[in-house]
Amino acid sequence: MNSLSLKNRRFNTADVLFTLFIVVTALVSWQKYHSFLDYYEQGILIGSVAGLCWFGWFWPAMRVFFPVCGIIALGAIELYAGDLSRGQTEFWLKYLLSSQSAVMWMCVLFFLATILYWIGLLRQSATALSIASGLTWAAAGAAMISKLVRWYESYLIGADVGHIPVSNLYEVFILFCLMTALMYLYYEAQFAAKTMGAFVLLVISAAVGFIIWYSLDRQAHEIQPLIPALQSWWMKIHVPANFVGYGSFAIASMLGVAQLLSARGILTNKLPSYDTLGEVMYKAIAVGFLFFTIATVLGAMWAADAWGGYWSWDPKETWALIVWLNYAAWLHVRLIKGWRGDILAWWAVIGLFVTTFAFIGVNMFLSGLHSYGGL
């Protein structure tokens, strides 16, 4: 039986303990912070508890990942003691646990993981691949901790400033790294194919490079108040759903590159089989399409709430539709027409450029209702 599947799975003591941990943590969080939560946010908290419990049952590794990240983040919060300035004087905050310090550690760990994945791939070194996988877990943990701590830091600036950290390009690129890394690690475990990381970590490292440039050149790491257009509880569910889609599509594209190289005799004996790469690519696109569909529907509902209409053919909305149609067509020809092979790999690779333009290019080159997300 696949240990990562819930089908025919009997729940054990570890499942019960994890569920109790999540529920108790949520109750403590509500007791301490409920004054900051409106009714919608309380509903999101309840939904998050259900989602985290299911995730832990579905993927046992999450029973360790979430509690460890949460405990470390709570430790950082305690070190602040309600004073944001302690981030520059308290040793552990300044060099490790403040949100910006955690992000920098995330960047270093992802770069190191990428290098070691390639060493492991080229030299067929199981040790290097195992270390690379461990570094990827550590980097994802640093990203998760940075998110939780930054959320708290925003409230230290002011109750009217506090917000979930998914409001600008700096914050969502960190979210992209986190989502993409976790989804990759799931597929790595499910298919026992660590060499895929050499390709997938390249796209994460590219995002890390952007984060570093954006922080140093634009001082984007500084927490800013939300603009009026983003002062909505819809943002808390629309953006994360979107980035599950973006992360999945990025994974699929990089596996498409690996599949195309394998078909031409490049690294064929070092990579997973051609069919395995194609199967993981399909699963990634299927998951990404599901969440991107959910995000698009949520975005339409947010638009109706904010602007009075579900759809306005704004450039961002139009390109989101193009992305959706692109992957809907990809899944159609694979599932209904039975297409396989290089054509779908090329399609997945090209799809990344389409998705990237929808994500960043629209904000850079086109103006519209979503222009607040520009560089």
Tab-separated table of C-alpha atoms in Angstrom:
chain	number	residue	atom	x	y	z
A	1	MET	CA	0.000	0.000	0.000
A	2	ASN	CA	1.246	3.475	-0.872
A	3	SER	CA	2.028	5.182	2.441
A	4	LEU	CA	1.032	8.529	0.915
A	5	SER	CA	-2.497	7.439	0.020
A	6	LEU	CA	-5.624	7.667	2.153
A	7	LYS	CA	-7.396	4.886	0.265
A	8	ASN	CA	-8.068	1.868	2.506
A	9	ARG	CA	-5.831	3.470	5.121
A	10	ARG	CA	-6.469	2.807	8.795
A	11	PHE	CA	-5.846	5.729	11.111
A	12	ASN	CA	-3.313	5.218	13.864
A	13	THR	CA	-2.104	6.915	17.019
A	14	ALA	CA	0.144	9.281	15.067
A	15	ASP	CA	-2.874	10.508	13.080
A	16	VAL	CA	-4.853	11.137	16.255
A	17	LEU	CA	-1.970	12.960	17.960
A	18	PHE	CA	-1.369	15.137	14.895
A	19	THR	CA	-5.061	16.029	14.708
A	20	LEU	CA	-5.106	16.938	18.412
A	21	PHE	CA	-1.998	19.084	17.941
A	22	ILE	CA	-3.585	21.024	15.067
A	23	VAL	CA	-6.892	21.490	16.887
A	24	VAL	CA	-5.250	22.602	20.146
A	25	THR	CA	-2.936	24.976	18.270
A	26	ALA	CA	-5.937	26.488	16.471
A	27	LEU	CA	-7.812	26.935	19.757
A	28	VAL	CA	-4.821	28.642	21.371
A	29	SER	CA	-4.404	30.859	18.299
A	30	TRP	CA	-8.064	31.821	18.403
A	31	GLN	CA	-7.871	32.589	22.119
A	32	LYS	CA	-4.832	34.842	21.672
A	33	TYR	CA	-5.669	36.523	18.365
A	34	HIS	CA	-9.442	36.313	17.856
A	35	SER	CA	-9.745	40.063	18.390
A	36	PHE	CA	-7.859	40.526	15.106
A	37	LEU	CA	-10.117	38.104	13.206
A	38	ASP	CA	-13.453	38.978	11.626
A	39	TYR	CA	-16.104	36.328	10.960
A	40	TYR	CA	-14.673	35.481	7.539
A	41	GLU	CA	-11.174	34.991	8.951
A	42	GLN	CA	-12.514	32.801	11.736
A	43	GLY	CA	-14.118	30.677	9.033
A	44	ILE	CA	-10.790	30.498	7.205
A	45	LEU	CA	-9.143	29.373	10.463
A	46	ILE	CA	-11.653	26.533	10.822
A	47	GLY	CA	-11.171	25.553	7.190
A	48	SER	CA	-7.398	25.636	7.644
A	49	VAL	CA	-7.652	23.223	10.570
A	50	ALA	CA	-9.615	20.773	8.440
A	51	GLY	CA	-7.209	21.196	5.537
A	52	LEU	CA	-4.083	20.725	7.651
A	53	CYS	CA	-5.509	17.613	9.316
A	54	TRP	CA	-6.354	16.095	5.949
A	55	PHE	CA	-2.928	17.025	4.586
A	56	GLY	CA	-1.224	15.330	7.530
A	57	TRP	CA	-3.279	12.170	7.036
A	58	PHE	CA	-2.632	12.190	3.303
A	59	TRP	CA	1.106	12.856	3.538
A	60	PRO	CA	2.644	11.707	6.842
A	61	ALA	CA	5.710	13.933	6.369
A	62	MET	CA	3.460	16.917	7.061
A	63	ARG	CA	2.873	15.608	10.581
A	64	VAL	CA	6.454	16.623	11.282
A	65	PHE	CA	6.851	19.593	8.939
A	66	PHE	CA	3.910	21.692	10.152
A	67	PRO	CA	4.463	21.251	13.913
A	68	VAL	CA	8.215	21.912	13.684
A	69	CYS	CA	7.694	25.065	11.602
A	70	GLY	CA	4.917	26.220	13.920
A	71	ILE	CA	6.945	25.678	17.081
A	72	ILE	CA	9.977	27.505	15.677
A	73	ALA	CA	7.793	30.391	14.483
A	74	LEU	CA	6.146	30.660	17.888
A	75	GLY	CA	9.614	30.745	19.450
A	76	ALA	CA	10.515	33.677	17.194
A	77	ILE	CA	7.290	35.451	18.125
A	78	GLU	CA	8.089	35.036	21.817
A	79	LEU	CA	11.565	36.495	21.250
A	80	TYR	CA	9.998	39.657	19.795
A	81	ALA	CA	8.091	40.178	23.062
A	82	GLY	CA	5.829	42.653	21.275
A	83	ASP	CA	8.716	44.888	20.142
A	84	LEU	CA	9.632	44.865	16.437
A	85	SER	CA	12.969	46.592	17.101
A	86	ARG	CA	14.201	43.440	18.864
A	87	GLY	CA	14.622	41.975	15.393
A	88	GLN	CA	17.804	44.036	15.078
A	89	THR	CA	19.206	43.352	18.545
A	90	GLU	CA	18.149	39.846	19.576
A	91	PHE	CA	20.779	37.397	18.226
A	92	TRP	CA	18.428	34.612	17.167
A	93	LEU	CA	16.043	37.002	15.450
A	94	LYS	CA	18.726	39.037	13.714
A	95	TYR	CA	20.598	36.065	12.253
A	96	LEU	CA	18.062	33.279	11.994
A	97	LEU	CA	14.414	33.718	12.908
A	98	SER	CA	13.164	37.134	11.793
A	99	SER	CA	11.203	36.842	8.576
A	100	GLN	CA	13.941	38.399	6.461
A	101	SER	CA	16.668	36.258	8.061
A	102	ALA	CA	14.593	33.131	7.430
A	103	VAL	CA	14.133	34.169	3.796
A	104	MET	CA	17.869	34.601	3.326
A	105	TRP	CA	18.473	31.142	4.809
A	106	MET	CA	15.800	29.815	2.469
A	107	CYS	CA	17.654	31.300	-0.500
A	108	VAL	CA	21.009	29.813	0.554
A	109	LEU	CA	19.505	26.383	1.210
A	110	PHE	CA	17.690	26.263	-2.125
A	111	PHE	CA	20.866	27.213	-3.995
A	112	LEU	CA	22.856	24.540	-2.156
A	113	ALA	CA	20.128	21.961	-2.796
A	114	THR	CA	20.184	22.753	-6.521
A	115	ILE	CA	23.953	22.248	-6.698
A	116	LEU	CA	23.797	18.969	-4.795
A	117	TYR	CA	20.905	17.652	-6.875
A	118	TRP	CA	23.026	18.189	-9.967
A	119	ILE	CA	26.066	16.571	-8.365
A	120	GLY	CA	23.883	13.638	-7.367
A	121	LEU	CA	22.415	13.387	-10.858
A	122	LEU	CA	25.676	13.607	-12.779
A	123	ARG	CA	27.676	11.379	-10.428
A	124	GLN	CA	24.767	9.096	-9.539
A	125	SER	CA	25.490	9.783	-5.888
A	126	ALA	CA	22.731	8.646	-3.554
A	127	THR	CA	24.407	10.546	-0.710
A	128	ALA	CA	24.401	13.856	-2.579
A	129	LEU	CA	20.776	13.351	-3.601
A	130	SER	CA	19.730	12.571	-0.025
A	131	ILE	CA	21.511	15.670	1.285
A	132	ALA	CA	19.905	17.753	-1.488
A	133	SER	CA	16.479	16.451	-0.518
A	134	GLY	CA	17.162	17.293	3.126
A	135	LEU	CA	18.276	20.798	2.194
A	136	THR	CA	15.096	21.265	0.170
A	137	TRP	CA	13.032	20.292	3.211
A	138	ALA	CA	15.033	22.744	5.326
A	139	ALA	CA	14.563	25.515	2.749
A	140	ALA	CA	10.818	24.876	2.611
A	141	GLY	CA	10.779	25.009	6.419
A	142	ALA	CA	12.600	28.349	6.389
A	143	ALA	CA	10.062	29.679	3.878
A	144	MET	CA	7.152	28.519	6.030
A	145	ILE	CA	8.663	30.023	9.183
A	146	SER	CA	9.320	33.312	7.374
A	147	LYS	CA	5.666	33.492	6.358
A	148	LEU	CA	4.362	32.907	9.873
A	149	VAL	CA	6.819	35.333	11.484
A	150	ARG	CA	6.285	38.046	8.855
A	151	TRP	CA	2.543	37.824	9.467
A	152	TYR	CA	3.161	38.586	13.141
A	153	GLU	CA	5.701	41.321	12.332
A	154	SER	CA	3.123	43.149	10.230
A	155	TYR	CA	0.861	43.393	13.283
A	156	LEU	CA	3.728	44.716	15.401
A	157	ILE	CA	3.924	47.640	12.987
A	158	GLY	CA	0.235	48.339	13.568
A	159	ALA	CA	-3.090	46.546	13.803
A	160	ASP	CA	-4.218	48.360	10.649
A	161	VAL	CA	-1.040	47.232	8.830
A	162	GLY	CA	-1.176	43.546	9.775
A	163	HIS	CA	-2.024	41.163	6.949
A	164	ILE	CA	-1.288	37.702	5.620
A	165	PRO	CA	2.015	37.970	3.673
A	166	VAL	CA	0.774	37.301	0.145
A	167	SER	CA	0.195	40.884	-0.951
A	168	ASN	CA	3.132	41.773	-3.232
A	169	LEU	CA	5.651	40.163	-5.566
A	170	TYR	CA	8.243	39.661	-2.836
A	171	GLU	CA	5.793	37.802	-0.620
A	172	VAL	CA	4.220	35.708	-3.357
A	173	PHE	CA	7.589	34.664	-4.787
A	174	ILE	CA	8.429	33.213	-1.372
A	175	LEU	CA	5.041	31.503	-1.432
A	176	PHE	CA	5.870	30.147	-4.894
A	177	CYS	CA	9.146	28.680	-3.617
A	178	LEU	CA	7.370	27.093	-0.657
A	179	MET	CA	4.502	25.604	-2.664
A	180	THR	CA	6.705	24.350	-5.487
A	181	ALA	CA	9.230	22.764	-3.129
A	182	LEU	CA	6.584	20.942	-1.091
A	183	MET	CA	4.792	19.631	-4.166
A	184	TYR	CA	8.073	18.468	-5.659
A	185	LEU	CA	9.067	16.721	-2.417
A	186	TYR	CA	5.751	14.870	-2.474
A	187	TYR	CA	6.348	13.599	-6.013
A	188	GLU	CA	9.949	12.791	-5.171
A	189	ALA	CA	8.790	10.536	-2.344
A	190	GLN	CA	5.877	9.032	-4.235
A	191	PHE	CA	7.954	8.058	-7.272
A	192	ALA	CA	11.280	7.493	-5.452
A	193	ALA	CA	12.960	9.710	-8.038
A	194	LYS	CA	15.282	12.239	-6.407
A	195	THR	CA	17.080	13.048	-9.664
A	196	MET	CA	14.026	15.046	-10.796
A	197	GLY	CA	15.125	17.660	-8.277
A	198	ALA	CA	18.034	18.716	-10.472
A	199	PHE	CA	15.524	20.196	-12.920
A	200	VAL	CA	12.731	21.301	-10.587
A	201	LEU	CA	15.115	23.157	-8.251
A	202	LEU	CA	16.337	25.223	-11.205
A	203	VAL	CA	13.028	27.042	-11.467
A	204	ILE	CA	12.934	27.529	-7.686
A	205	SER	CA	16.482	28.915	-7.784
A	206	ALA	CA	15.401	31.328	-10.515
A	207	ALA	CA	12.643	32.555	-8.195
A	208	VAL	CA	15.195	32.827	-5.371
A	209	GLY	CA	17.403	34.958	-7.603
A	210	PHE	CA	14.465	37.291	-8.208
A	211	ILE	CA	13.765	37.497	-4.455
A	212	ILE	CA	17.366	38.494	-3.729
A	213	TRP	CA	17.417	41.117	-6.500
A	214	TYR	CA	14.006	42.463	-5.504
A	215	SER	CA	15.084	42.738	-1.864
A	216	LEU	CA	18.419	44.446	-2.524
A	217	ASP	CA	17.403	46.675	-5.434
A	218	ARG	CA	13.851	47.630	-4.451
A	219	GLN	CA	13.907	47.063	-0.673
A	220	ALA	CA	10.825	44.922	-1.262
A	221	HIS	CA	11.294	43.009	1.997
A	222	GLU	CA	10.003	45.981	3.956
A	223	ILE	CA	6.445	45.433	5.167
A	224	GLN	CA	3.985	47.909	3.672
A	225	PRO	CA	0.314	48.556	4.507
A	226	LEU	CA	-2.173	46.923	2.202
A	227	ILE	CA	-3.568	49.072	-0.556
A	228	PRO	CA	-7.390	49.337	-0.479
A	229	ALA	CA	-7.840	46.891	-3.361
A	230	LEU	CA	-6.183	44.123	-1.330
A	231	GLN	CA	-7.952	44.778	1.965
A	232	SER	CA	-10.185	41.768	1.574
A	233	TRP	CA	-10.447	38.326	3.128
A	234	TRP	CA	-10.721	36.939	-0.440
A	235	MET	CA	-6.969	37.516	-0.814
A	236	LYS	CA	-6.272	34.945	1.905
A	237	ILE	CA	-7.747	32.099	-0.144
A	238	HIS	CA	-7.427	33.310	-3.749
A	239	VAL	CA	-3.667	33.866	-3.746
A	240	PRO	CA	-2.564	30.563	-2.103
A	241	ALA	CA	-4.818	28.582	-4.444
A	242	ASN	CA	-3.308	30.424	-7.399
A	243	PHE	CA	0.210	29.541	-6.350
A	244	VAL	CA	-0.507	25.852	-5.996
A	245	GLY	CA	-1.360	26.142	-9.681
A	246	TYR	CA	1.720	28.168	-10.571
A	247	GLY	CA	3.987	25.807	-8.653
A	248	SER	CA	2.489	22.730	-10.284
A	249	PHE	CA	2.822	24.179	-13.770
A	250	ALA	CA	6.457	25.099	-13.048
A	251	ILE	CA	7.220	21.529	-11.933
A	252	ALA	CA	5.563	20.139	-15.052
A	253	SER	CA	7.559	22.414	-17.338
A	254	MET	CA	10.903	21.435	-15.835
A	255	LEU	CA	10.010	17.752	-16.041
A	256	GLY	CA	9.082	18.422	-19.654
A	257	VAL	CA	12.638	19.681	-20.208
A	258	ALA	CA	14.006	16.528	-18.553
A	259	GLN	CA	11.760	14.345	-20.687
A	260	LEU	CA	12.858	16.048	-23.901
A	261	LEU	CA	16.527	15.620	-22.987
A	262	SER	CA	15.967	11.976	-22.070
A	263	ALA	CA	14.289	11.326	-25.432
A	264	ARG	CA	17.419	12.606	-27.179
A	265	GLY	CA	19.787	10.397	-25.236
A	266	ILE	CA	20.950	13.141	-22.842
A	267	LEU	CA	21.095	11.975	-19.207
A	268	THR	CA	18.788	9.106	-20.170
A	269	ASN	CA	20.499	6.618	-17.861
A	270	LYS	CA	20.625	9.078	-14.973
A	271	LEU	CA	17.036	10.340	-14.983
A	272	PRO	CA	13.841	8.458	-14.131
A	273	SER	CA	12.303	6.687	-17.108
A	274	TYR	CA	10.713	8.684	-19.910
A	275	ASP	CA	7.263	7.387	-18.940
A	276	THR	CA	7.773	8.207	-15.258
A	277	LEU	CA	8.664	11.801	-16.100
A	278	GLY	CA	5.555	12.011	-18.267
A	279	GLU	CA	3.361	10.581	-15.513
A	280	VAL	CA	4.639	13.034	-12.882
A	281	MET	CA	4.210	15.877	-15.380
A	282	TYR	CA	0.591	14.824	-15.930
A	283	LYS	CA	-0.150	14.594	-12.197
A	284	ALA	CA	1.402	18.018	-11.581
A	285	ILE	CA	-0.663	19.647	-14.327
A	286	ALA	CA	-3.846	17.926	-13.133
A	287	VAL	CA	-3.354	19.230	-9.575
A	288	GLY	CA	-2.321	22.656	-10.838
A	289	PHE	CA	-5.343	22.891	-13.112
A	290	LEU	CA	-7.709	22.006	-10.265
A	291	PHE	CA	-6.311	24.689	-7.961
A	292	PHE	CA	-5.977	27.267	-10.734
A	293	THR	CA	-9.655	26.700	-11.552
A	294	ILE	CA	-10.571	27.203	-7.893
A	295	ALA	CA	-8.405	30.344	-7.765
A	296	THR	CA	-10.025	31.732	-10.915
A	297	VAL	CA	-13.518	31.206	-9.508
A	298	LEU	CA	-12.463	32.810	-6.216
A	299	GLY	CA	-10.933	35.701	-8.154
A	300	ALA	CA	-14.191	36.243	-10.010
A	301	MET	CA	-16.097	36.295	-6.719
A	302	TRP	CA	-13.571	38.749	-5.287
A	303	ALA	CA	-13.987	40.955	-8.357
A	304	ALA	CA	-17.752	40.939	-7.922
A	305	ASP	CA	-17.342	41.940	-4.295
A	306	ALA	CA	-14.768	44.672	-5.028
A	307	TRP	CA	-15.769	46.016	-8.444
A	308	GLY	CA	-19.368	44.908	-8.889
A	309	GLY	CA	-18.792	42.411	-11.698
A	310	TYR	CA	-17.466	38.862	-11.980
A	311	TRP	CA	-15.497	39.479	-15.169
A	312	SER	CA	-14.269	42.652	-16.813
A	313	TRP	CA	-11.737	41.381	-19.408
A	314	ASP	CA	-8.985	43.098	-17.477
A	315	PRO	CA	-5.558	42.029	-18.909
A	316	LYS	CA	-4.836	39.917	-15.814
A	317	GLU	CA	-8.184	38.182	-16.067
A	318	THR	CA	-7.775	37.639	-19.786
A	319	TRP	CA	-4.356	36.054	-19.396
A	320	ALA	CA	-5.589	33.924	-16.498
A	321	LEU	CA	-8.227	32.604	-18.881
A	322	ILE	CA	-5.544	31.914	-21.495
A	323	VAL	CA	-3.544	29.931	-18.927
A	324	TRP	CA	-6.659	28.005	-17.914
A	325	LEU	CA	-7.564	27.189	-21.518
A	326	ASN	CA	-3.982	26.146	-22.258
A	327	TYR	CA	-3.896	23.508	-19.530
A	328	ALA	CA	-7.517	22.484	-20.101
A	329	ALA	CA	-6.530	21.690	-23.696
A	330	TRP	CA	-3.383	19.862	-22.498
A	331	LEU	CA	-5.425	17.625	-20.202
A	332	HIS	CA	-8.077	17.095	-22.881
A	333	VAL	CA	-5.660	15.795	-25.501
A	334	ARG	CA	-3.941	13.542	-22.969
A	335	LEU	CA	-7.043	12.083	-21.355
A	336	ILE	CA	-9.479	12.069	-24.284
A	337	LYS	CA	-7.240	11.885	-27.345
A	338	GLY	CA	-4.584	9.736	-25.702
A	339	TRP	CA	-1.630	11.921	-26.684
A	340	ARG	CA	1.701	11.129	-25.091
A	341	GLY	CA	5.373	11.908	-25.579
A	342	ASP	CA	7.386	14.888	-26.742
A	343	ILE	CA	4.483	17.011	-27.932
A	344	LEU	CA	3.048	17.208	-24.419
A	345	ALA	CA	6.513	17.880	-23.000
A	346	TRP	CA	7.017	20.787	-25.410
A	347	TRP	CA	3.519	22.003	-24.566
A	348	ALA	CA	4.309	21.974	-20.829
A	349	VAL	CA	7.551	23.892	-21.396
A	350	ILE	CA	5.839	26.533	-23.516
A	351	GLY	CA	3.066	26.656	-20.922
A	352	LEU	CA	5.542	27.963	-18.365
A	353	PHE	CA	6.243	31.017	-20.525
A	354	VAL	CA	2.507	31.625	-20.928
A	355	THR	CA	2.004	31.297	-17.176
A	356	THR	CA	4.998	33.515	-16.388
A	357	PHE	CA	3.634	36.267	-18.608
A	358	ALA	CA	0.240	35.986	-16.904
A	359	PHE	CA	1.935	36.145	-13.505
A	360	ILE	CA	4.562	38.852	-14.062
A	361	GLY	CA	4.472	40.081	-17.643
A	362	VAL	CA	0.952	41.480	-17.450
A	363	ASN	CA	1.925	43.573	-14.432
A	364	MET	CA	5.051	44.853	-16.200
A	365	PHE	CA	3.722	45.619	-19.682
A	366	LEU	CA	-0.050	45.996	-19.451
A	367	SER	CA	-2.245	48.235	-17.333
A	368	GLY	CA	-5.559	47.422	-15.766
A	369	LEU	CA	-7.372	46.812	-12.523
A	370	HIS	CA	-4.485	44.627	-11.317
A	371	SER	CA	-1.754	47.193	-12.027
A	372	TYR	CA	-0.990	47.459	-8.295
A	373	GLY	CA	1.157	44.331	-8.650
A	374	GLY	CA	3.812	45.917	-10.855
A	375	LEU	CA	7.562	45.781	-10.370
